[in-house]
């Protein structure tokens, strides 16, 4: 059955503007349409000029797209953000406890809270990390948690991104763009700043340096210019004032990582890696990888270098592990979860598969290892043919899928071809964990630009909005 009622971020059911949007709504009414149109065109031109694009896999080689930017911000009142932030901190703390436990005593498995085979047979579990101690027991130093709203104060976590979470550069550039185009808005509103994120990120990475290193050298490891998120890799390295390196720029000697420089080798202490586990070290993982550093795992296990996020972190953000996060919070923290999980059917279970097959037109079905909005079925938005095709996939490989009810994602007014119309959105806040846990207020708001679409991913035609957290 199609969902017809959605929470609108700006307006209440009676059409009145919500209190925290009142100032912006008044500005929008007062501002001439031709000025808005000029500023929107200016934003597009500036994004192109700055090279703020992403590559699209599966399209012609070298295809790059501009991520559409919408000038109507997503606004979050201070009280609501305080509650959301507390829930995010709680969740990421528990996830770090879980990863440490999995690679050490495996108490949660022994207690029977999660089936051992779900973890130990998971493609993201790295036995090479068993017994390896990492600084501060922090595996996911940078976490991007995708959150959606279904109603007033009703937030759900869609997924946890703990391997190489991306998108923070767009959060920063969206804010920079809004401040450049409409400085008067920031005089009218007390919007919490986000531009200090690169400083916080560098502080977090430095705090996780190997024991005894007082002035650590930090680098950003990128797969190279052909990667879809290369702009972000270069942007963050530049903003932190550290070197952007590829695998060929690094080498390992006597369990120590060095960077090749014009002045000779320089020791590297912390690697913020944006390369997947499989490609990090051809000595232990994919032998054909040209992106990694032979011997990196040896240096890591010897405690001579920190890799963030840690190798093997992906075991905790796999969609087949997601349903157990509330149990992790109870087990490790002795607390009830503050943020909701979406009810999830694990299709590897016969009863869950049967339910999913019987209710495909009303469910969202996702690949366990899928990302970027690929490999999923949104039942209410799919044709009968698409549903029947997916049914065959499910029957053939049920363990590869989970299913969830279709949430009534909140929407927000958005500029589209025919004016302003509501479009669905999500929020990806970023949680930084080192010797302390830090967050900038807000995150990356992604918006589904196609009418009725619930898929916000940029690879699927989604756009972004600036996210304002109002200071109390």
Coordinates of C-alpha atoms in Angstrom, one line a residue:
X1 CA 0.0 0.0 0.0
X2 CA 1.4 3.4 -1.0
X3 CA 2.3 5.9 1.8
X4 CA 0.4 9.1 1.3
X5 CA 1.3 11.2 4.4
X6 CA 4.8 12.4 5.0
X7 CA 6.3 14.7 7.7
X8 CA 7.3 18.0 6.1
X9 CA 10.4 19.6 7.7
X10 CA 9.2 23.2 7.0
X11 CA 5.4 23.2 7.4
X12 CA 2.9 21.6 9.8
X13 CA -0.1 19.6 8.7
X14 CA -2.3 22.7 8.8
X15 CA 0.0 24.6 6.4
X16 CA 1.6 26.8 9.0
X17 CA 5.4 27.2 9.0
X18 CA 7.3 25.5 11.8
X19 CA 8.8 27.9 14.3
X20 CA 12.5 27.1 13.4
X21 CA 11.8 27.7 9.7
X22 CA 9.9 31.0 10.3
X23 CA 12.8 33.3 9.6
X24 CA 13.9 31.5 6.4
X25 CA 10.4 31.2 5.1
X26 CA 9.9 35.0 5.5
X27 CA 13.2 35.6 3.7
X28 CA 12.2 33.3 0.8
X29 CA 8.8 35.2 0.4
X30 CA 10.6 38.6 0.4
X31 CA 13.4 37.6 -2.0
X32 CA 12.6 38.3 -5.7
X33 CA 12.4 35.1 -7.8
X34 CA 15.0 36.5 -10.4
X35 CA 17.6 36.9 -7.6
X36 CA 17.0 33.3 -6.4
X37 CA 17.4 32.1 -10.0
X38 CA 20.6 34.0 -10.5
X39 CA 22.1 32.7 -7.2
X40 CA 21.2 29.1 -8.1
X41 CA 23.0 29.5 -11.4
X42 CA 25.9 31.1 -9.7
X43 CA 26.1 28.1 -7.3
X44 CA 26.2 25.6 -10.2
X45 CA 29.0 27.6 -11.9
X46 CA 31.0 27.8 -8.7
X47 CA 30.7 24.1 -8.0
X48 CA 32.0 23.4 -11.6
X49 CA 34.8 25.9 -11.2
X50 CA 36.0 24.4 -7.9
X51 CA 35.7 20.8 -9.4
X52 CA 33.2 19.7 -6.8
X53 CA 32.1 16.6 -8.7
X54 CA 31.9 12.9 -8.3
X55 CA 32.7 10.1 -10.8
X56 CA 29.9 7.6 -11.7
X57 CA 30.9 4.0 -12.0
X58 CA 29.4 2.1 -14.8
X59 CA 29.2 5.1 -17.1
X60 CA 31.6 6.2 -19.8
X61 CA 35.2 6.4 -18.6
X62 CA 35.9 9.7 -16.9
X63 CA 32.2 10.6 -16.5
X64 CA 31.9 13.2 -13.7
X65 CA 28.7 14.8 -12.4
X66 CA 28.0 17.9 -10.5
X67 CA 26.0 17.0 -7.4
X68 CA 22.9 19.2 -7.5
X69 CA 22.8 21.7 -4.7
X70 CA 19.5 23.1 -3.3
X71 CA 19.4 26.4 -1.6
X72 CA 16.6 25.6 0.8
X73 CA 18.4 24.3 3.9
X74 CA 17.4 21.6 6.2
X75 CA 16.9 23.3 9.6
X76 CA 17.2 21.4 12.9
X77 CA 16.3 23.1 16.2
X78 CA 18.9 22.9 19.0
X79 CA 16.8 20.7 21.3
X80 CA 16.2 18.1 18.5
X81 CA 19.9 18.1 17.6
X82 CA 20.9 17.5 21.2
X83 CA 18.8 14.4 21.4
X84 CA 20.0 13.2 18.0
X85 CA 23.7 13.8 18.9
X86 CA 23.4 11.8 22.1
X87 CA 21.9 8.9 20.2
X88 CA 24.7 9.0 17.6
X89 CA 27.4 9.1 20.2
X90 CA 25.9 6.1 22.0
X91 CA 25.6 4.1 18.8
X92 CA 29.1 4.7 17.6
X93 CA 30.6 4.0 21.0
X94 CA 28.8 0.6 21.1
X95 CA 29.9 -0.2 17.5
X96 CA 33.6 0.4 18.5
X97 CA 33.1 -1.9 21.5
X98 CA 31.7 -4.5 19.2
X99 CA 34.6 -4.4 16.7
X100 CA 37.1 -4.6 19.5
X101 CA 35.3 -7.5 21.1
X102 CA 35.0 -9.4 17.8
X103 CA 38.8 -9.2 17.3
X104 CA 39.5 -10.2 20.9
X105 CA 37.4 -12.1 23.3
X106 CA 34.2 -12.4 21.3
X107 CA 32.1 -12.1 24.5
X108 CA 28.9 -11.1 22.6
X109 CA 29.1 -14.2 20.5
X110 CA 29.8 -16.4 23.5
X111 CA 26.7 -14.9 25.2
X112 CA 24.6 -15.8 22.1
X113 CA 23.4 -12.3 21.3
X114 CA 24.6 -12.6 17.7
X115 CA 25.1 -15.9 15.8
X116 CA 28.8 -16.5 15.5
X117 CA 28.6 -17.6 11.9
X118 CA 27.0 -14.2 11.0
X119 CA 30.2 -12.5 12.1
X120 CA 33.0 -15.0 11.5
X121 CA 31.7 -16.0 8.0
X122 CA 31.1 -12.4 7.0
X123 CA 33.1 -11.2 4.0
X124 CA 34.1 -8.1 6.0
X125 CA 35.5 -10.1 8.9
X126 CA 39.4 -10.0 8.8
X127 CA 40.9 -12.9 10.7
X128 CA 44.3 -11.2 10.2
X129 CA 43.1 -8.6 12.8
X130 CA 42.4 -11.2 15.5
X131 CA 44.2 -10.1 18.7
X132 CA 45.6 -6.9 17.2
X133 CA 45.4 -3.9 19.6
X134 CA 44.6 -0.5 18.1
X135 CA 45.1 2.9 19.9
X136 CA 42.4 3.7 22.4
X137 CA 40.5 0.6 21.1
X138 CA 39.0 2.9 18.4
X139 CA 38.4 1.1 15.1
X140 CA 35.9 3.5 13.6
X141 CA 37.5 6.9 14.1
X142 CA 35.3 8.4 11.4
X143 CA 31.7 7.2 11.3
X144 CA 28.9 8.5 9.0
X145 CA 25.5 7.4 10.2
X146 CA 22.5 7.7 7.9
X147 CA 19.5 8.9 9.7
X148 CA 15.9 9.5 8.5
X149 CA 12.9 11.1 10.1
X150 CA 9.5 9.5 9.9
X151 CA 7.6 11.9 12.2
X152 CA 8.0 14.5 14.9
X153 CA 11.0 13.5 16.9
X154 CA 10.9 10.0 15.3
X155 CA 14.4 9.3 13.9
X156 CA 15.6 6.0 12.5
X157 CA 19.1 4.9 11.6
X158 CA 19.1 3.5 8.1
X159 CA 22.7 2.3 8.1
X160 CA 26.1 2.8 9.7
X161 CA 29.0 3.7 7.4
X162 CA 32.3 2.7 9.1
X163 CA 34.7 1.7 6.4
X164 CA 35.4 4.8 4.3
X165 CA 32.4 7.1 4.9
X166 CA 32.3 9.9 2.4
X167 CA 30.3 13.1 1.9
X168 CA 31.8 15.4 4.5
X169 CA 33.4 17.6 1.9
X170 CA 30.0 18.3 0.4
X171 CA 28.7 19.3 3.8
X172 CA 31.5 21.8 4.1
X173 CA 31.2 23.2 0.6
X174 CA 27.4 23.5 0.9
X175 CA 27.9 25.7 3.9
X176 CA 30.6 27.7 2.2
X177 CA 28.3 28.2 -0.8
X178 CA 25.3 29.3 1.3
X179 CA 27.4 31.8 3.2
X180 CA 28.8 33.2 0.0
X181 CA 25.5 33.5 -1.8
X182 CA 23.3 34.6 1.0
X183 CA 25.3 36.1 3.8
X184 CA 22.2 38.0 5.1
X185 CA 20.7 34.7 6.1
X186 CA 23.5 34.0 8.6
X187 CA 23.0 37.5 10.1
X188 CA 19.4 36.6 10.7
X189 CA 19.9 33.1 12.1
X190 CA 22.2 31.7 14.8
X191 CA 23.5 28.7 12.7
X192 CA 26.0 26.5 14.5
X193 CA 29.3 26.4 12.5
X194 CA 30.8 23.4 10.7
X195 CA 33.9 24.8 9.1
X196 CA 36.1 23.5 11.9
X197 CA 35.5 19.9 10.9
X198 CA 39.0 19.4 9.2
X199 CA 40.7 20.7 12.4
X200 CA 38.6 18.2 14.5
X201 CA 39.4 15.4 12.0
X202 CA 43.2 16.1 12.2
X203 CA 43.0 16.3 16.0
X204 CA 41.2 12.9 16.1
X205 CA 43.8 11.3 13.8
X206 CA 46.7 12.7 15.7
X207 CA 45.2 11.5 19.0
X208 CA 45.3 7.9 17.7
X209 CA 49.0 7.9 16.8
X210 CA 51.1 4.9 17.9
X211 CA 52.3 4.9 21.5
X212 CA 55.3 7.1 22.1
X213 CA 54.8 9.3 19.0
X214 CA 54.4 12.9 20.1
X215 CA 54.4 14.7 16.8
X216 CA 52.8 12.3 14.3
X217 CA 52.9 12.6 10.6
X218 CA 49.4 12.1 9.1
X219 CA 48.6 11.3 5.5
X220 CA 45.5 10.7 3.4
X221 CA 45.7 7.6 1.3
X222 CA 43.7 7.7 -1.9
X223 CA 43.1 5.1 -4.6
X224 CA 43.8 8.0 -7.1
X225 CA 42.1 10.5 -9.3
X226 CA 39.8 8.0 -10.9
X227 CA 38.0 7.2 -7.6
X228 CA 34.5 8.6 -7.3
X229 CA 35.3 10.5 -4.1
X230 CA 38.8 11.8 -5.2
X231 CA 37.6 15.4 -4.8
X232 CA 36.9 14.7 -1.2
X233 CA 40.3 13.0 -0.6
X234 CA 42.2 16.0 -2.0
X235 CA 39.9 18.5 -0.3
X236 CA 40.4 17.0 3.2
X237 CA 44.2 16.6 2.8
X238 CA 44.4 20.2 1.7
X239 CA 42.1 21.4 4.6
X240 CA 44.1 19.5 7.2
X241 CA 47.5 20.6 5.8
X242 CA 48.7 17.0 5.3
X243 CA 50.0 15.0 2.3
X244 CA 47.7 13.3 -0.1
X245 CA 49.4 10.0 -1.1
X246 CA 48.8 6.9 -3.2
X247 CA 50.0 3.5 -2.4
X248 CA 53.1 3.9 -4.7
X249 CA 54.1 6.9 -2.6
X250 CA 54.5 4.7 0.5
X251 CA 56.8 1.8 1.4
X252 CA 57.4 -0.4 4.5
X253 CA 60.9 -1.1 5.9
X254 CA 61.4 -3.0 9.1
X255 CA 57.7 -2.7 10.0
X256 CA 57.8 1.1 9.6
X257 CA 55.8 3.0 7.0
X258 CA 57.7 5.7 5.0
X259 CA 56.6 8.3 2.5
X260 CA 58.8 9.0 -0.5
X261 CA 59.7 12.7 -0.6
X262 CA 62.1 14.9 -2.5
X263 CA 64.1 15.1 0.7
X264 CA 64.2 11.4 1.2
X265 CA 62.0 8.9 3.1
X266 CA 59.8 10.4 5.8
X267 CA 58.2 8.2 8.5
X268 CA 54.4 8.0 8.5
X269 CA 52.5 7.5 11.8
X270 CA 48.8 7.8 10.9
X271 CA 47.1 6.9 7.6
X272 CA 43.6 8.2 7.0
X273 CA 42.8 5.6 4.4
X274 CA 40.2 6.0 1.7
X275 CA 41.1 2.6 0.1
X276 CA 39.0 -0.5 0.8
X277 CA 40.5 -3.4 2.9
X278 CA 40.8 -5.7 -0.1
X279 CA 43.3 -3.3 -1.8
X280 CA 45.3 -2.1 1.2
X281 CA 48.1 -4.7 1.3
X282 CA 48.7 -7.1 -1.7
X283 CA 50.8 -9.2 0.6
X284 CA 47.8 -10.3 2.6
X285 CA 44.7 -9.3 0.7
X286 CA 44.2 -9.0 -3.1
X287 CA 47.5 -9.9 -4.7
X288 CA 46.7 -7.9 -7.8
X289 CA 46.1 -4.6 -6.0
X290 CA 48.2 -1.7 -7.3
X291 CA 46.5 0.7 -4.8
X292 CA 47.9 -0.5 -1.5
X293 CA 51.2 -0.8 0.3
X294 CA 53.0 -4.3 0.6
X295 CA 53.7 -5.0 4.3
X296 CA 51.3 -2.4 5.7
X297 CA 49.5 -5.0 7.8
X298 CA 52.8 -6.1 9.3
X299 CA 53.6 -2.5 10.4
X300 CA 50.0 -2.1 11.7
X301 CA 50.1 -5.3 13.7
X302 CA 53.5 -4.3 15.1
X303 CA 51.9 -1.1 16.4
X304 CA 54.2 1.2 14.3
X305 CA 51.4 2.9 12.3
X306 CA 47.7 3.7 12.8
X307 CA 45.3 3.0 10.0
X308 CA 41.9 4.8 10.3
X309 CA 39.5 3.5 9.9
X310 CA 40.9 0.2 11.1
X311 CA 41.2 -2.8 8.8
X312 CA 38.3 -5.1 9.5
X313 CA 35.9 -2.3 10.6
X314 CA 33.5 -3.3 7.8
X315 CA 32.2 -6.3 9.8
X316 CA 30.2 -3.8 11.9
X317 CA 28.5 -1.8 9.1
X318 CA 27.4 -4.8 7.1
X319 CA 23.6 -4.8 6.6
X320 CA 23.4 -8.3 8.0
X321 CA 24.9 -7.1 11.3
X322 CA 22.8 -3.9 11.4
X323 CA 19.8 -5.6 13.1
X324 CA 21.9 -6.4 16.1
X325 CA 23.2 -2.9 16.9
X326 CA 20.4 -2.2 19.6
X327 CA 21.6 -5.4 21.3
X328 CA 25.2 -4.2 21.1
X329 CA 24.2 -1.0 23.0
X330 CA 22.5 -3.0 25.7
X331 CA 25.3 -5.6 26.0
X332 CA 28.3 -3.2 26.0
X333 CA 26.8 0.0 27.5
X334 CA 24.0 -1.3 29.6
X335 CA 21.7 1.3 28.1
X336 CA 18.6 1.3 26.0
X337 CA 19.1 2.6 22.4
X338 CA 18.2 6.2 22.0
X339 CA 17.8 6.0 18.2
X340 CA 15.5 3.5 16.5
X341 CA 16.6 0.8 14.1
X342 CA 14.4 0.1 11.1
X343 CA 12.7 -3.3 11.7
X344 CA 14.6 -5.7 9.5
X345 CA 13.9 -9.1 7.9
X346 CA 17.0 -11.2 7.4
X347 CA 16.2 -13.2 4.3
X348 CA 18.7 -16.0 5.3
X349 CA 16.0 -17.0 7.8
X350 CA 13.2 -19.1 6.2
X351 CA 10.4 -17.3 8.0
X352 CA 11.8 -13.9 7.1
X353 CA 12.3 -14.9 3.5
X354 CA 8.7 -16.2 3.3
X355 CA 7.4 -12.9 4.7
X356 CA 9.5 -10.9 2.3
X357 CA 8.4 -12.8 -0.8
X358 CA 4.8 -12.4 0.2
X359 CA 5.1 -8.7 0.7
X360 CA 7.6 -7.5 -1.9
X361 CA 5.4 -4.7 -3.3
X362 CA 5.5 -2.9 0.1
X363 CA 9.1 -3.6 1.2
X364 CA 12.5 -2.2 0.6
X365 CA 15.0 -5.0 -0.2
X366 CA 18.8 -4.4 0.0
X367 CA 21.9 -6.3 -0.8
X368 CA 23.8 -7.1 2.4
X369 CA 27.0 -5.7 1.0
X370 CA 25.4 -3.1 -1.3
X371 CA 26.1 0.6 -1.3
X372 CA 25.4 3.8 -3.2
X373 CA 21.7 2.9 -3.8
X374 CA 22.7 0.0 -6.1
X375 CA 21.3 -3.5 -5.8
X376 CA 18.1 -2.6 -4.1
X377 CA 14.3 -2.8 -4.7
X378 CA 11.9 -0.1 -3.4
X379 CA 8.7 -2.1 -3.7
X380 CA 6.1 0.7 -3.8
X381 CA 8.1 2.4 -6.5
X382 CA 8.8 -0.7 -8.7
X383 CA 6.9 -2.2 -11.6
X384 CA 5.5 -5.8 -11.4
X385 CA 8.3 -6.9 -13.8
X386 CA 11.0 -5.4 -11.5
X387 CA 9.5 -7.1 -8.5
X388 CA 9.3 -10.5 -10.2
X389 CA 12.9 -10.1 -11.3
X390 CA 14.0 -9.4 -7.8
X391 CA 12.0 -12.3 -6.5
X392 CA 14.2 -14.6 -8.5
X393 CA 17.3 -13.0 -7.0
X394 CA 15.9 -13.5 -3.5
X395 CA 15.0 -17.2 -4.0
X396 CA 18.4 -17.9 -5.6
X397 CA 20.5 -16.2 -2.9
X398 CA 18.4 -15.3 0.1
X399 CA 21.5 -14.8 2.4
X400 CA 22.6 -11.8 0.3
X401 CA 19.5 -9.7 1.2
X402 CA 17.6 -8.0 4.0
X403 CA 14.2 -6.4 3.7
X404 CA 12.6 -3.5 5.6
X405 CA 9.3 -1.8 5.6
X406 CA 9.1 1.3 3.4
X407 CA 9.5 4.3 5.8
X408 CA 7.6 7.5 5.3
X409 CA 10.7 9.6 4.9
X410 CA 10.2 13.2 5.8
X411 CA 10.4 15.7 3.0
X412 CA 11.4 19.3 2.6
X413 CA 10.6 22.0 0.1
X414 CA 13.2 21.9 -2.7
X415 CA 13.8 23.8 -6.0
X416 CA 12.9 21.6 -8.9
X417 CA 12.2 22.4 -12.6
X418 CA 8.7 23.5 -12.0
X419 CA 9.3 25.7 -8.9
X420 CA 9.4 24.5 -5.3
X421 CA 8.1 21.0 -4.3
X422 CA 8.6 18.6 -1.4
X423 CA 11.3 16.0 -1.9
X424 CA 12.4 13.2 0.5
X425 CA 15.7 13.5 2.4
X426 CA 18.1 11.9 4.9
X427 CA 20.9 13.1 7.0
X428 CA 24.5 11.8 7.4
X429 CA 26.1 13.2 10.6
X430 CA 29.8 12.4 11.1
X431 CA 31.1 11.2 14.5
X432 CA 34.8 11.4 15.2
X433 CA 36.2 9.1 17.9
X434 CA 39.7 9.4 19.3
X435 CA 40.8 10.2 22.8
X436 CA 37.4 12.1 22.8
X437 CA 34.3 11.9 20.7
X438 CA 33.5 15.0 18.7
X439 CA 30.9 16.1 16.2
X440 CA 30.1 19.2 14.2
X441 CA 26.4 20.1 14.4
X442 CA 24.4 18.7 11.5
X443 CA 25.9 16.7 8.7
X444 CA 25.3 16.1 5.0
X445 CA 21.6 16.3 4.0
X446 CA 20.9 14.3 0.8
X447 CA 17.7 14.9 -1.1
X448 CA 16.0 12.7 -3.7
X449 CA 15.3 15.0 -6.6
X450 CA 13.0 12.7 -8.5
X451 CA 9.4 13.1 -7.5
X452 CA 8.3 10.3 -5.2
X453 CA 11.8 8.8 -5.0
X454 CA 13.1 7.6 -1.7
X455 CA 16.7 7.0 -3.0
X456 CA 18.9 10.0 -2.0
X457 CA 22.2 8.7 -3.2
X458 CA 24.1 11.0 -5.5
X459 CA 24.9 8.1 -7.8
X460 CA 21.1 7.7 -8.3
X461 CA 20.4 11.3 -9.1
X462 CA 20.2 12.7 -5.6
X463 CA 21.3 16.2 -4.5
X464 CA 22.4 17.9 -1.3
X465 CA 21.3 20.7 1.0
X466 CA 23.0 22.8 3.7
X467 CA 22.1 21.5 7.1
X468 CA 21.5 24.2 9.8
X469 CA 21.5 23.4 13.5
X470 CA 20.1 26.4 15.2
X471 CA 22.0 27.4 18.4
X472 CA 19.8 27.8 21.5

